[in-house]
PDB file of C-alpha atoms and ligand atoms in Angstrom:
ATOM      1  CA  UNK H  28     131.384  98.698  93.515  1.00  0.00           C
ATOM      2  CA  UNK H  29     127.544  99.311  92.644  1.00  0.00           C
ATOM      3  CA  UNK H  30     126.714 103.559  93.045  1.00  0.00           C
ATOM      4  CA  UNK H  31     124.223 104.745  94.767  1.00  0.00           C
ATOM      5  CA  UNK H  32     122.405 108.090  94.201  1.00  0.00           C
ATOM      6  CA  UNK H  33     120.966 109.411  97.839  1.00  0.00           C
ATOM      7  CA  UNK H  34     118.455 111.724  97.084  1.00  0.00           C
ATOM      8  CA  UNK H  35     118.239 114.234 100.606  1.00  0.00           C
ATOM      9  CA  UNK H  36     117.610 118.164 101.275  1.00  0.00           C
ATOM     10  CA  UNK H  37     118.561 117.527 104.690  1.00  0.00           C
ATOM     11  CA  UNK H  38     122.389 118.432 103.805  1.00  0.00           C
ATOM     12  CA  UNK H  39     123.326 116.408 107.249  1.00  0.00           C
ATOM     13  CA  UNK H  40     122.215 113.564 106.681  1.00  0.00           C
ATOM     14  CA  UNK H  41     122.858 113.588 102.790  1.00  0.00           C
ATOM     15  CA  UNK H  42     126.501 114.258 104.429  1.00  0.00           C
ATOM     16  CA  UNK H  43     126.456 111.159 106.998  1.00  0.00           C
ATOM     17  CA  UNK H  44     124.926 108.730 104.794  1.00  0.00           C
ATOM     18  CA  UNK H  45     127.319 109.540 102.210  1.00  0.00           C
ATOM     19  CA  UNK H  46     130.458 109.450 104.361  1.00  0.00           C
ATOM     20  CA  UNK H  47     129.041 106.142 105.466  1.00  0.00           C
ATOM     21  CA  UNK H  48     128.477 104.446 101.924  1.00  0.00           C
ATOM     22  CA  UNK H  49     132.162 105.458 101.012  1.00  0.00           C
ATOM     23  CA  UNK H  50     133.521 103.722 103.952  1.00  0.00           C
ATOM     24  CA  UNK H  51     131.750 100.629 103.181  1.00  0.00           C
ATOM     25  CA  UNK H  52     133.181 100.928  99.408  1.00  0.00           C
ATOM     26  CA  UNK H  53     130.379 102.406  97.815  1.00  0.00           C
ATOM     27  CA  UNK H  54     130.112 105.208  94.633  1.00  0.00           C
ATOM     28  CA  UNK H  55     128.252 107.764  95.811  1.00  0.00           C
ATOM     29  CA  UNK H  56     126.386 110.245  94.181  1.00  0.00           C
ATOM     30  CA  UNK H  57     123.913 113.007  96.017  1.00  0.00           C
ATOM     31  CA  UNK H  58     121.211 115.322  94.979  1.00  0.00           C
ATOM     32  CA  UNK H  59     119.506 117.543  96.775  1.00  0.00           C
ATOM     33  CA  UNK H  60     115.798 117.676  95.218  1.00  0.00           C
ATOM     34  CA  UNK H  61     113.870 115.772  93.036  1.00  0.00           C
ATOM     35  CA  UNK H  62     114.719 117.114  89.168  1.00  0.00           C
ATOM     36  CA  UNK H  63     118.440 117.175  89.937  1.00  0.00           C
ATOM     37  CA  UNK H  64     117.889 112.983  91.226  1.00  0.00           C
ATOM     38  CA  UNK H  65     116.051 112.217  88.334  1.00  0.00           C
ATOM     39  CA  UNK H  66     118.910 114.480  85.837  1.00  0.00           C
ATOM     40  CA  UNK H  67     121.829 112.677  87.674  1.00  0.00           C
ATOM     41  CA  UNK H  68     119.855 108.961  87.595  1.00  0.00           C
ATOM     42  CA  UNK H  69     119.788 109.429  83.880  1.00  0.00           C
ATOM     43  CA  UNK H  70     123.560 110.937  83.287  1.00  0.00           C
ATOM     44  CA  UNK H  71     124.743 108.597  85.910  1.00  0.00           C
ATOM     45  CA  UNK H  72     122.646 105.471  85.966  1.00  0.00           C
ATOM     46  CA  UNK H  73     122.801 104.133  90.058  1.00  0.00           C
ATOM     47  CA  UNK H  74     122.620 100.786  90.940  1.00  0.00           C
ATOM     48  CA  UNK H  75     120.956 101.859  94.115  1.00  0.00           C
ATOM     49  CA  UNK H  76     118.675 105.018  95.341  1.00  0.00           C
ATOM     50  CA  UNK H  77     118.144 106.298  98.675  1.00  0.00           C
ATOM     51  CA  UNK H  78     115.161 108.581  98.386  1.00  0.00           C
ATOM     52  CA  UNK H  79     113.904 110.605 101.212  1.00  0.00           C
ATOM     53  CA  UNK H  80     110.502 111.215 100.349  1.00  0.00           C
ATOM     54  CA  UNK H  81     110.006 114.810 101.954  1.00  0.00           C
ATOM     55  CA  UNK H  82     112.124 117.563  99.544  1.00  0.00           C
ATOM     56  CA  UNK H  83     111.150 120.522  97.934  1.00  0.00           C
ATOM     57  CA  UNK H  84     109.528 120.883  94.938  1.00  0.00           C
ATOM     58  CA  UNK H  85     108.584 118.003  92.859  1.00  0.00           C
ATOM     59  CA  UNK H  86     108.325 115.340  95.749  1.00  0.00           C
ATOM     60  CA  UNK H  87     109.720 112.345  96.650  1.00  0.00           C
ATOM     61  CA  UNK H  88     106.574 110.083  95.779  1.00  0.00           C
ATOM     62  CA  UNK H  89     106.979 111.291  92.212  1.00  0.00           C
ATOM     63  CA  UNK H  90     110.382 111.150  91.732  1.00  0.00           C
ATOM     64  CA  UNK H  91     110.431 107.356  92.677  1.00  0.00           C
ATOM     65  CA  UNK H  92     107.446 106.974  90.433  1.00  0.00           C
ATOM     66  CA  UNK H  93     109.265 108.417  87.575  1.00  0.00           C
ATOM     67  CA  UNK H  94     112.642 106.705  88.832  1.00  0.00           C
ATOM     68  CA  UNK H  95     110.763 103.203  88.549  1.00  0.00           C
ATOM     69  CA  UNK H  96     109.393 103.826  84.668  1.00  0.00           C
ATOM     70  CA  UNK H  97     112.175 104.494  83.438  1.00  0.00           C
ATOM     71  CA  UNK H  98     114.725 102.150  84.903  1.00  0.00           C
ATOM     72  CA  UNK H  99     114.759  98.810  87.252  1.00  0.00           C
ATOM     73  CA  UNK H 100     117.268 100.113  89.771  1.00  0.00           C
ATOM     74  CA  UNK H 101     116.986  99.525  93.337  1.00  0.00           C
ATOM     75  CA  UNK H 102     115.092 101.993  95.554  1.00  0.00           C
ATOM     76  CA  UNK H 103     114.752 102.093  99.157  1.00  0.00           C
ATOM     77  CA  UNK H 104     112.966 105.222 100.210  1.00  0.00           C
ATOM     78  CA  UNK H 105     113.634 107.274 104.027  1.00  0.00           C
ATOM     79  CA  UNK H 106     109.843 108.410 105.339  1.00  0.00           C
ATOM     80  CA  UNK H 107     108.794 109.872 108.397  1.00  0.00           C
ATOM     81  CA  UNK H 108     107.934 106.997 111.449  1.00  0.00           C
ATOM     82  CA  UNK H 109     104.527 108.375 111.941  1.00  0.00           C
ATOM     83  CA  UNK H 110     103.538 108.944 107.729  1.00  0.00           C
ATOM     84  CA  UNK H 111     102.076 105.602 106.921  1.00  0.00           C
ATOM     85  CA  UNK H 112     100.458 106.775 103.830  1.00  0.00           C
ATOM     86  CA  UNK H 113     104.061 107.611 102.532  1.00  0.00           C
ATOM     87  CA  UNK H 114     104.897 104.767 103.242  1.00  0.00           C
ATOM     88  CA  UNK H 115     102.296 102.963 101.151  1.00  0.00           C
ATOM     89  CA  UNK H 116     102.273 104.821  98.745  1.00  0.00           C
ATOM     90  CA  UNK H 117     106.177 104.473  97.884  1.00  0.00           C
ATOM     91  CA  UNK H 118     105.944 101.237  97.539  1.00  0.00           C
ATOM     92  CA  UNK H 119     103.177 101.312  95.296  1.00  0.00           C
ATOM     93  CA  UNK H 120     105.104 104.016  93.329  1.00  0.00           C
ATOM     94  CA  UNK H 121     107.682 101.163  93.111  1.00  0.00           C
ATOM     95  CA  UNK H 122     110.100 101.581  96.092  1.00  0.00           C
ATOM     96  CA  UNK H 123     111.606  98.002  97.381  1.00  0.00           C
ATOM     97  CA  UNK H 124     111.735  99.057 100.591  1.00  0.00           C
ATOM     98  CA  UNK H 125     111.600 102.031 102.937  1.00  0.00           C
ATOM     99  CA  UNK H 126     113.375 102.836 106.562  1.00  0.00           C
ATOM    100  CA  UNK H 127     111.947 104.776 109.125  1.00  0.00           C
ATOM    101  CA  UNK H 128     113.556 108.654 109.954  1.00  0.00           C
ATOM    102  CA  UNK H 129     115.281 108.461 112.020  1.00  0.00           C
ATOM    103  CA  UNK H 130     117.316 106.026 111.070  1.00  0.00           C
ATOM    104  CA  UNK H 131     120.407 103.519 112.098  1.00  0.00           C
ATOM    105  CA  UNK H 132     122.919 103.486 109.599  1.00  0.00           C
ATOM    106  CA  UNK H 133     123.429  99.746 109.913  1.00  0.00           C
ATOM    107  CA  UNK H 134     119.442  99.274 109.010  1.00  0.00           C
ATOM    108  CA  UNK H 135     120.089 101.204 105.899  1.00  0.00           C
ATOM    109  CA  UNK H 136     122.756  98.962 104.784  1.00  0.00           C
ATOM    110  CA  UNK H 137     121.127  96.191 105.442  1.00  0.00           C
ATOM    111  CA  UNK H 138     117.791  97.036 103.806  1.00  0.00           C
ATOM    112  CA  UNK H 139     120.318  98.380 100.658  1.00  0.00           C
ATOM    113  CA  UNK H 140     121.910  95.030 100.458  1.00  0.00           C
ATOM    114  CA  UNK H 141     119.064  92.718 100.844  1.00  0.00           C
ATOM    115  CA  UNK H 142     117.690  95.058  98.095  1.00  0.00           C
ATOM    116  CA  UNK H 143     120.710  94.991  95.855  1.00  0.00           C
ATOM    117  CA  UNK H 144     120.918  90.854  96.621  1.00  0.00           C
ATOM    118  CA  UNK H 145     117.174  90.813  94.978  1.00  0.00           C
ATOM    119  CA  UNK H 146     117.919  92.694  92.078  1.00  0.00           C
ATOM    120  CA  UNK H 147     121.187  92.129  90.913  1.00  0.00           C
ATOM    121  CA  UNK H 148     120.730  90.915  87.122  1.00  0.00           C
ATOM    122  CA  UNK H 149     121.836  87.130  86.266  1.00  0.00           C
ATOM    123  CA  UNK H 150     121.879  86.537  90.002  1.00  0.00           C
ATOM    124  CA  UNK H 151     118.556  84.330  88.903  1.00  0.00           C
ATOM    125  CA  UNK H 152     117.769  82.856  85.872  1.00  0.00           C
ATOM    126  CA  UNK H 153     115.059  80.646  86.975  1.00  0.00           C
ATOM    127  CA  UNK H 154     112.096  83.150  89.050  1.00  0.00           C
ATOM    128  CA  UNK H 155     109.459  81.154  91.177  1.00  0.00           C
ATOM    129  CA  UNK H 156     106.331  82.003  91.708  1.00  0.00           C
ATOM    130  CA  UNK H 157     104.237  79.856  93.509  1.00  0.00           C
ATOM    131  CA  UNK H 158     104.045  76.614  91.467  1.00  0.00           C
ATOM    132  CA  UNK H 159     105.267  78.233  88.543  1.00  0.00           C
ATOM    133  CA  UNK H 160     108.502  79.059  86.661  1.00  0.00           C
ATOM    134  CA  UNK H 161     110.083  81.890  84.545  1.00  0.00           C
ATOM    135  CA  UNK H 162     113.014  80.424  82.904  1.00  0.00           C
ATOM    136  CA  UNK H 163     114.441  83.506  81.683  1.00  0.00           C
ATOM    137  CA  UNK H 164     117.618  82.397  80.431  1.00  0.00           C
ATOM    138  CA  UNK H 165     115.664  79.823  78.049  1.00  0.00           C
ATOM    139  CA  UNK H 166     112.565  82.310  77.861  1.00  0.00           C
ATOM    140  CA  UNK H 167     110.336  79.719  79.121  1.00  0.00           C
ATOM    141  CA  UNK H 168     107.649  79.421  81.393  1.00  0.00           C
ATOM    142  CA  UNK H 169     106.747  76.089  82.898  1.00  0.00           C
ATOM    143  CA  UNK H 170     103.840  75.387  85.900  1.00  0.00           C
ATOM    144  CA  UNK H 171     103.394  72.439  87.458  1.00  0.00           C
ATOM    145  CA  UNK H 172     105.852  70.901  85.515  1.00  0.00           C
ATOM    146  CA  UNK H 173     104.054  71.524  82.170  1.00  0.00           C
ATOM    147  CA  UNK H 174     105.329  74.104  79.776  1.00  0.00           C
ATOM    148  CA  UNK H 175     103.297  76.922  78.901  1.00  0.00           C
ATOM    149  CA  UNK H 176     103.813  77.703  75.115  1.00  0.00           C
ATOM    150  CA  UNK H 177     103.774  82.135  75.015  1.00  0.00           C
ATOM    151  CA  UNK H 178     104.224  84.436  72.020  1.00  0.00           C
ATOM    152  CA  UNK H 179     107.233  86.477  72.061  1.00  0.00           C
ATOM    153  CA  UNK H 180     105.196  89.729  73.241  1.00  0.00           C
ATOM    154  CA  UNK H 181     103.139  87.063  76.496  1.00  0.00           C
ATOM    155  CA  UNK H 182     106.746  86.160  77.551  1.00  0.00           C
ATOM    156  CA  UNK H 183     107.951  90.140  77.509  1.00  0.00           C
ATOM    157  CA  UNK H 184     104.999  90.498  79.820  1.00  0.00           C
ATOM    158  CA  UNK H 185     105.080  87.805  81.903  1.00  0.00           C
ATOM    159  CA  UNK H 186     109.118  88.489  82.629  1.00  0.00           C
ATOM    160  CA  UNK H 187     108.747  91.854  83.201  1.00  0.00           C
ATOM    161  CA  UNK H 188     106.380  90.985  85.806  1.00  0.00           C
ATOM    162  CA  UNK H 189     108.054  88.301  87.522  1.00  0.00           C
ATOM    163  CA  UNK H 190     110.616  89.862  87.599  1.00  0.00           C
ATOM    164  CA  UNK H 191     109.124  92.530  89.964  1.00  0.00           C
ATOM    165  CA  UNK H 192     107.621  89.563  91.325  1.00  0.00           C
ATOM    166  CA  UNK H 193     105.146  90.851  94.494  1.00  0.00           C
ATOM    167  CA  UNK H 194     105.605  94.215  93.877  1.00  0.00           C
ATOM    168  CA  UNK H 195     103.107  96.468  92.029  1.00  0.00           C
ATOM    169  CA  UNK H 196     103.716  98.113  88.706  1.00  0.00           C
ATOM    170  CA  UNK H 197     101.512 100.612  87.073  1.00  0.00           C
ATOM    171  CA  UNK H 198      99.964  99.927  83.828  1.00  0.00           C
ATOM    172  CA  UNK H 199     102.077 102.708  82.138  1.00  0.00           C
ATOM    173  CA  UNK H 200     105.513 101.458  83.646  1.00  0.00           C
ATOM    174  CA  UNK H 201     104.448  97.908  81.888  1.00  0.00           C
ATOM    175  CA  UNK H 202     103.200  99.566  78.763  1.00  0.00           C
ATOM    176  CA  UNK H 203     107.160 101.466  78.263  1.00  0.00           C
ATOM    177  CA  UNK H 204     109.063  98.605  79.068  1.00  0.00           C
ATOM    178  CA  UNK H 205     107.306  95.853  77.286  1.00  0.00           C
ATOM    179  CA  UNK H 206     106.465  97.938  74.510  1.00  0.00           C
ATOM    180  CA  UNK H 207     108.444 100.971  74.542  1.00  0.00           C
ATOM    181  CA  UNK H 208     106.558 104.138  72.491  1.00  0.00           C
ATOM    182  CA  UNK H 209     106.678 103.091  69.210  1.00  0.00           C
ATOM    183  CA  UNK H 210     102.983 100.886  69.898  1.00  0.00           C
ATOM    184  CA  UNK H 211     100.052 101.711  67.180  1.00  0.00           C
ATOM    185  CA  UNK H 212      97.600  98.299  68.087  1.00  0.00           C
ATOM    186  CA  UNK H 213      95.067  97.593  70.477  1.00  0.00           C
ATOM    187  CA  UNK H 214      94.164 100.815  72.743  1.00  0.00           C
ATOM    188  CA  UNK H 215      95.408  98.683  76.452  1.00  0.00           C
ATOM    189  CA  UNK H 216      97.425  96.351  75.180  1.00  0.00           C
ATOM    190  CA  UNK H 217      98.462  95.255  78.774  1.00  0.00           C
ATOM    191  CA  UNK H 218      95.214  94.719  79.664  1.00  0.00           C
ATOM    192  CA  UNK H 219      94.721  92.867  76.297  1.00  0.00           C
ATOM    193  CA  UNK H 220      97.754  90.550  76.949  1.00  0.00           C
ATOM    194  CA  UNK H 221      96.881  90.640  80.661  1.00  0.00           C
ATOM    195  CA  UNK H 222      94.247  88.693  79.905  1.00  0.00           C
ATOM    196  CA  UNK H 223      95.948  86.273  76.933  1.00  0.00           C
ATOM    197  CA  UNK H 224      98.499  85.676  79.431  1.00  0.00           C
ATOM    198  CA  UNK H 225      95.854  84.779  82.407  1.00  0.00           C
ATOM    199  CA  UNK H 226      94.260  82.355  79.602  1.00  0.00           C
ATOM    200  CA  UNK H 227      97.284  80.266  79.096  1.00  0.00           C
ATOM    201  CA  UNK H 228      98.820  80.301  82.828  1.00  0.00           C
ATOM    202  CA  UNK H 229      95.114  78.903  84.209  1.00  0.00           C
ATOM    203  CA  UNK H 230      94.518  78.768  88.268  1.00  0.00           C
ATOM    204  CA  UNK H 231      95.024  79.991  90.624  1.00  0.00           C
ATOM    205  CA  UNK H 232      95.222  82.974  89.389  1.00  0.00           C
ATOM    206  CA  UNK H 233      98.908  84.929  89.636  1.00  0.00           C
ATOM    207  CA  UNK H 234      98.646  88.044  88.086  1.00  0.00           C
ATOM    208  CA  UNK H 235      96.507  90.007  89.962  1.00  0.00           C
ATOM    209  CA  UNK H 236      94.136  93.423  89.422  1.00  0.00           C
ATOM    210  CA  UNK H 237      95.405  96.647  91.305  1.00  0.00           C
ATOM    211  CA  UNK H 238      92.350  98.788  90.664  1.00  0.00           C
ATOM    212  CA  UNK H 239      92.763 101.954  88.833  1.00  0.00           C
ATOM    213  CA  UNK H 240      96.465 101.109  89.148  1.00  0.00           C
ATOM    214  CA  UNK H 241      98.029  98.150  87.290  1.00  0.00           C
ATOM    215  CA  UNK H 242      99.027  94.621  87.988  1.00  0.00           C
ATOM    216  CA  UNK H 243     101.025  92.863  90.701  1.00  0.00           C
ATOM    217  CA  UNK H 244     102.567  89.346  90.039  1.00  0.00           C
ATOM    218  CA  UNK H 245     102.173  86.921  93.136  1.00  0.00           C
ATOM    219  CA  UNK H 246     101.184  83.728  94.212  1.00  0.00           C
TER     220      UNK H 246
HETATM  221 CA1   CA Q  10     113.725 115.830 103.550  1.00  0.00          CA
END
């Protein structure tokens, strides 16, 4: 069964959700702020996080930020109904989803699933964007029925990116996993191969500009 880290101060509801998650089969792990979430994400990698973006200390914006660079699992963060901003800005710090405190534990499950549905590796080799496709399984990439001939390092990019297909990724979450720290070339190489890549895949445009941000993949 996948495990799920819920990140919550609120000991309740840390306490109902995870009572919940066991019944429906899940592994459940909980922390209570945001260094212990990102210590137990790393000791115990989760397939799934619940992230209540309100805790103490470092907070829950952050620790989904810091979640997403370092790992592709599945977050769907709790914010407050009337905190639109926190909403927003989750997702931009990589969340999949969010619910609304307070919550129905059925919603949660639901959003959880539909998230864990999206991600689940191998579930889809082929990704579709718009008219184009990311073969992944036979690292091509093919639009309009023509296939687009990439270097190695334009495919990296382009998968990584279709892969979080719609949803925005900052340059420096990119930059780690397409070229991990060991780079010594151009000074932005995503913006170098940003632009290689926007070359060869021609109009309309699909990757797209998030200013002062990074890039989001769409069609
Ligand atoms: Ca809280």
């Amino acid at each position: 069964m996948p495990r799920i880290l819920i990140v919550e101060d609120e000991a309740n509801i840390a306490d109902f959700l995870q009572r919940g998650l066991v019944y429906k089969g899940y592994e459940v792990d909980v922390a209570h702020d945001g260094e212990s979430a990102l210590a137990m994400a790393r000791d115990r990698p989760p397939d799934l996080v619940v992230l209540d973006l309100m805790l103490p200390g470092l907070d829950g914006i952050e620790v989904c930020r810091r979640l997403r660079a370092a790992s592709d699992v599945g977050i769907v963060v709790l914010t407050a109904r009337d905190a639109v901003s926190d909403r927003i800005q989750g997702l931009e710090a990589g969340a999949d989803d969010y619910v609304l405190k307070p919550f129905v534990f059925d919603e949660l499950l639901a959003r959880l699933r539909a998230v864990q549905r999206r991600r689940s590796p191998g579930s889809k080799d082929v990704i579709r964007i718009g008219d184009m496709e990311v073969d992944t399984a036979a690292r091509e990439v093919r639009r309009r029925g023509g296939r687009i001939s990439l270097t190695p390092k334009e495919y990296e990019l382009l998968e990584v990116l279709a892969r979080n297909a719609r949803r925005v990724l900052s340059r420096e979450a990119i930059f780690e996993k397409v070229w991990g720290y060991d780079h010594a070339g151009e000074a932005d190489p995503v913006k170098v191969y940003v632009s290689y890549l926007r070359r060869k895949l021609g109009e309309p445009e699909v990757i797209h500009t998030v200013r002062g941000f990074g890039y989001v993949l769409r069609e």
